[in-house]
XYZ file of C-alpha atoms in Angstrom:
288
model
C -10.433 -6.800 -27.256
C -10.912 -3.391 -25.448
C -9.704 -5.053 -22.182
C -6.978 -6.623 -23.768
C -5.605 -3.303 -25.303
C -5.778 -1.441 -21.737
C -3.986 -4.267 -20.099
C -1.325 -4.269 -22.799
C -0.476 -0.698 -21.742
C -0.736 -1.272 -18.243
C 1.558 -1.018 -15.095
C 1.170 -3.493 -12.042
C 2.320 -2.536 -8.640
C 2.534 -6.004 -6.941
C 3.046 -7.591 -3.431
C 1.114 -6.309 -0.531
C -0.592 -4.261 -3.214
C -1.062 -3.932 -6.943
C -1.494 -0.916 -8.918
C -2.563 -1.345 -12.455
C -2.375 1.840 -14.590
C -3.848 2.187 -17.920
C -2.093 4.533 -20.581
C -3.734 6.494 -23.136
C -2.187 9.196 -25.349
C 0.163 11.691 -23.322
C -1.191 10.743 -19.914
C 0.901 8.808 -17.537
C -2.010 6.993 -16.118
C -5.551 8.068 -16.657
C -6.912 5.220 -14.321
C -5.513 3.407 -11.414
C -6.702 -0.224 -10.399
C -5.458 -1.331 -6.920
C -5.170 -4.611 -5.259
C -4.036 -5.369 -1.976
C -4.676 -5.411 1.959
C -5.293 -2.757 4.591
C -2.195 -0.879 3.460
C -4.035 0.497 0.385
C -7.707 -0.017 1.537
C -9.839 3.043 1.033
C -13.061 1.742 2.223
C -13.874 -1.860 1.073
C -13.410 -3.225 4.491
C -16.442 -1.060 5.456
C -18.682 -3.287 3.412
C -17.399 -6.622 4.860
C -19.669 -7.544 7.864
C -17.590 -10.565 9.088
C -14.337 -8.411 9.299
C -13.260 -7.726 13.096
C -10.784 -5.029 12.489
C -12.354 -1.710 11.221
C -11.123 1.707 10.416
C -14.702 3.661 10.565
C -14.365 5.088 13.838
C -12.156 7.861 15.428
C -9.451 8.489 15.497
C -8.848 7.161 12.098
C -9.042 10.019 9.533
C -8.118 12.733 11.873
C -5.811 13.911 9.238
C -7.821 13.147 6.044
C -9.160 16.188 4.174
C -12.680 15.464 5.644
C -11.520 15.161 9.123
C -13.483 11.617 9.299
C -12.940 8.107 9.122
C -13.257 6.693 5.832
C -12.116 2.940 6.233
C -8.710 3.698 5.727
C -6.121 2.466 8.426
C -4.468 5.840 8.684
C -4.563 8.982 10.228
C -4.773 10.581 6.812
C -4.225 9.269 3.284
C -2.408 5.892 2.616
C -0.119 4.532 -0.347
C -3.164 4.256 -2.753
C -4.183 7.879 -2.399
C -0.547 9.269 -2.938
C 0.200 7.110 -5.822
C -2.827 8.732 -7.365
C -1.882 12.095 -5.962
C 1.540 11.798 -7.803
C -0.171 10.880 -11.001
C -2.594 13.989 -10.799
C -5.627 11.461 -10.376
C -8.297 11.071 -7.968
C -8.084 8.030 -5.475
C -9.950 5.058 -7.108
C -13.278 4.459 -5.229
C -13.425 1.067 -3.373
C -14.992 -1.478 -5.601
C -17.666 -2.866 -2.982
C -19.043 0.897 -3.127
C -19.520 0.438 -6.684
C -21.228 -3.028 -6.255
C -23.484 -1.494 -3.515
C -24.729 1.084 -6.022
C -25.338 -1.600 -8.717
C -27.210 -3.767 -6.204
C -29.197 -0.537 -5.379
C -30.229 -0.057 -8.753
C -28.088 2.918 -9.000
C -26.141 1.851 -12.056
C -26.066 5.193 -13.781
C -23.331 6.577 -11.156
C -21.221 3.349 -11.803
C -18.143 3.306 -13.803
C -15.008 1.197 -13.798
C -13.275 3.044 -16.328
C -11.854 5.565 -13.913
C -10.048 3.204 -11.814
C -11.165 0.883 -8.936
C -9.568 -0.101 -5.670
C -9.926 -3.776 -4.610
C -7.837 -3.568 -1.673
C -9.194 -4.731 1.692
C -8.049 -4.950 5.327
C -7.677 -8.722 6.205
C -6.906 -9.758 2.499
C -3.550 -11.251 3.498
C -0.715 -11.933 1.086
C -1.777 -13.348 -2.102
C -0.142 -15.658 -4.384
C 2.072 -13.037 -6.265
C 3.210 -15.507 -9.106
C -0.159 -16.691 -9.917
C -1.632 -13.256 -9.918
C 1.106 -11.804 -11.905
C 0.925 -14.644 -14.357
C -2.834 -14.270 -14.895
C -2.426 -10.428 -15.304
C 0.558 -11.154 -18.020
C -1.826 -13.499 -19.710
C -4.300 -10.819 -20.168
C -1.667 -8.457 -21.539
C -0.247 -6.578 -18.586
C 3.541 -5.865 -19.481
C 4.837 -3.359 -16.757
C 4.892 -4.109 -13.175
C 5.756 -1.927 -9.945
C 6.420 -4.554 -7.253
C 6.734 -3.694 -3.362
C 8.583 -5.931 -1.173
C 7.384 -6.947 2.404
C 8.454 -4.511 4.912
C 10.202 -4.910 8.268
C 7.207 -6.576 9.844
C 9.124 -7.228 13.185
C 9.488 -3.493 13.753
C 5.929 -2.612 13.717
C 4.610 -1.855 17.144
C 2.319 -4.863 17.532
C 5.704 -6.945 17.372
C 8.105 -4.558 18.986
C 5.887 -4.545 22.168
C 6.809 -8.314 22.637
C 10.485 -7.521 22.627
C 10.245 -4.501 24.559
C 13.380 -2.675 23.111
C 14.306 -3.732 19.694
C 12.646 -5.022 16.400
C 11.832 -8.816 16.493
C 14.288 -10.489 14.442
C 12.360 -13.705 13.857
C 9.603 -11.764 12.234
C 12.007 -9.607 10.041
C 13.978 -13.001 8.865
C 10.718 -14.064 7.351
C 10.180 -10.862 5.454
C 13.981 -11.100 4.108
C 13.243 -14.598 2.878
C 9.909 -13.681 1.357
C 11.681 -10.693 -0.263
C 14.561 -12.827 -1.598
C 12.186 -15.137 -3.100
C 10.054 -12.639 -4.736
C 13.166 -10.801 -6.376
C 14.343 -14.274 -7.612
C 11.080 -15.006 -9.031
C 10.921 -11.643 -10.965
C 14.343 -12.214 -12.411
C 13.349 -15.624 -13.653
C 10.122 -14.374 -15.118
C 11.691 -11.426 -16.765
C 14.051 -14.062 -18.565
C 11.327 -16.059 -19.780
C 9.225 -13.176 -20.852
C 11.262 -10.504 -22.551
C 8.359 -8.005 -23.146
C 7.974 -7.410 -19.261
C 9.363 -4.307 -17.438
C 9.450 -3.981 -13.804
C 10.565 -1.808 -10.934
C 10.999 -3.246 -7.366
C 10.806 -1.197 -4.039
C 12.642 -2.654 -1.149
C 10.088 -1.618 1.356
C 12.114 -3.700 4.140
C 15.368 -1.498 3.665
C 13.169 1.804 3.586
C 11.452 1.245 6.779
C 14.845 -0.114 8.286
C 16.250 3.251 7.494
C 13.326 5.232 8.843
C 13.789 3.167 12.159
C 17.387 3.589 12.452
C 17.787 7.243 11.171
C 14.405 8.836 12.196
C 15.900 12.348 12.561
C 16.772 12.349 9.047
C 13.191 12.118 7.990
C 11.710 14.222 10.687
C 10.501 11.636 12.905
C 10.950 11.414 16.432
C 9.230 8.072 17.742
C 10.016 4.903 15.896
C 8.792 2.360 18.480
C 5.184 3.467 19.731
C 1.892 3.824 17.640
C 0.468 6.830 17.515
C -3.087 5.647 18.396
C -4.089 2.746 20.813
C -3.624 1.519 24.361
C -1.106 -0.207 26.560
C 2.538 -0.396 26.241
C 3.634 1.393 22.958
C 0.038 2.038 22.254
C 0.177 -1.572 20.840
C -1.722 -3.879 22.985
C -5.142 -2.538 22.121
C -6.349 -1.358 18.779
C -6.925 2.106 17.886
C -10.442 3.000 19.201
C -12.428 6.273 20.127
C -11.350 5.530 23.766
C -7.540 5.300 22.733
C -4.776 7.842 23.493
C -3.491 9.422 20.380
C -0.305 11.329 19.616
C -0.546 15.207 19.420
C 1.778 15.409 16.252
C 1.414 12.438 14.010
C 4.071 13.695 11.650
C 6.629 12.592 14.683
C 5.655 8.912 14.445
C 6.503 6.204 11.785
C 3.277 4.191 12.822
C -0.221 5.199 13.079
C -1.644 2.109 14.796
C -0.074 -1.140 15.820
C 0.660 -2.233 12.135
C 0.142 0.584 9.843
C 2.240 3.703 8.939
C 1.241 7.325 9.390
C 0.665 9.445 6.232
C 3.927 10.978 6.928
C 5.766 7.699 6.398
C 3.690 6.733 3.621
C 4.613 9.730 1.981
C 8.078 9.128 1.995
C 7.774 5.560 0.773
C 5.794 6.777 -2.156
C 8.239 9.499 -3.068
C 10.898 6.921 -3.017
C 8.652 4.444 -5.289
C 8.521 7.332 -7.960
C 11.895 8.782 -7.668
C 13.762 6.478 -5.303
C 17.646 5.872 -5.295
C 18.983 2.420 -6.316
C 19.268 1.067 -2.634
C 15.785 1.101 -2.611
C 14.609 0.648 -6.153
C 15.661 -1.742 -8.965
C 16.450 -1.943 -11.702
C 14.453 1.556 -12.355
C 12.003 3.575 -10.360
C 8.194 4.285 -11.132
C 8.977 7.411 -13.008
C 11.490 5.516 -15.444
C 9.014 2.741 -15.672
C 6.165 4.972 -16.567
C 8.227 6.545 -19.413
C 9.038 3.258 -21.031
């Protein structure tokens, strides 16, 4: 019954990542539960021995408060950190770090009540419909959904096209987002007690790419950290070249945004205009 009550007052952030916010009294969200891939991984991937891609070596974390790699695929904080920051909360710890404590008989310092991060690099895109229905059946009623970004504009794809974003990859993103939005509308029609906010990640990235100066960016093509053309042919490693001003770049490595870009996305999620958010933004959703 206790879990049912918490989920009944929760907000879920779905697509590449899910944020589940539990609500108590006047607080917006005293705990954050995160599901997703490397975009919001805060260290789970560190515990996966078979994972090839890692973010525990320099230059990852160069702008994080500790100035050290943490397992985040970023130069600093990622969207999970910034969502929590906007709510005045600490970042939810990686789930596998808590499991490790349990295995080491250190249960005294383990608690899931303050929030948990289940995201991991390499997790991929899960079945949003299936997971959403399962969460709803457990009492979740509020959902914050992020669409897929302009994948073809990532340095890893752009390097294959030399000059522009790869349209074939972007077309797949558009088709996915159209299907996702259609599913959400049908879902809400079938379940009148659901409220949701959709963030158009694709449009937001396209705006940064085509109007970089408006957001303070100077380089929209190359990764800040990596090797080869556009710093995108070899991953970010200790031997990689690194840009001197990370705030100039949209992309940190071949796939992931810099902290500067992530901050813009999270600000738009909370307070964004209608061209990125529908039917309401996260601030409005939290207030319901």
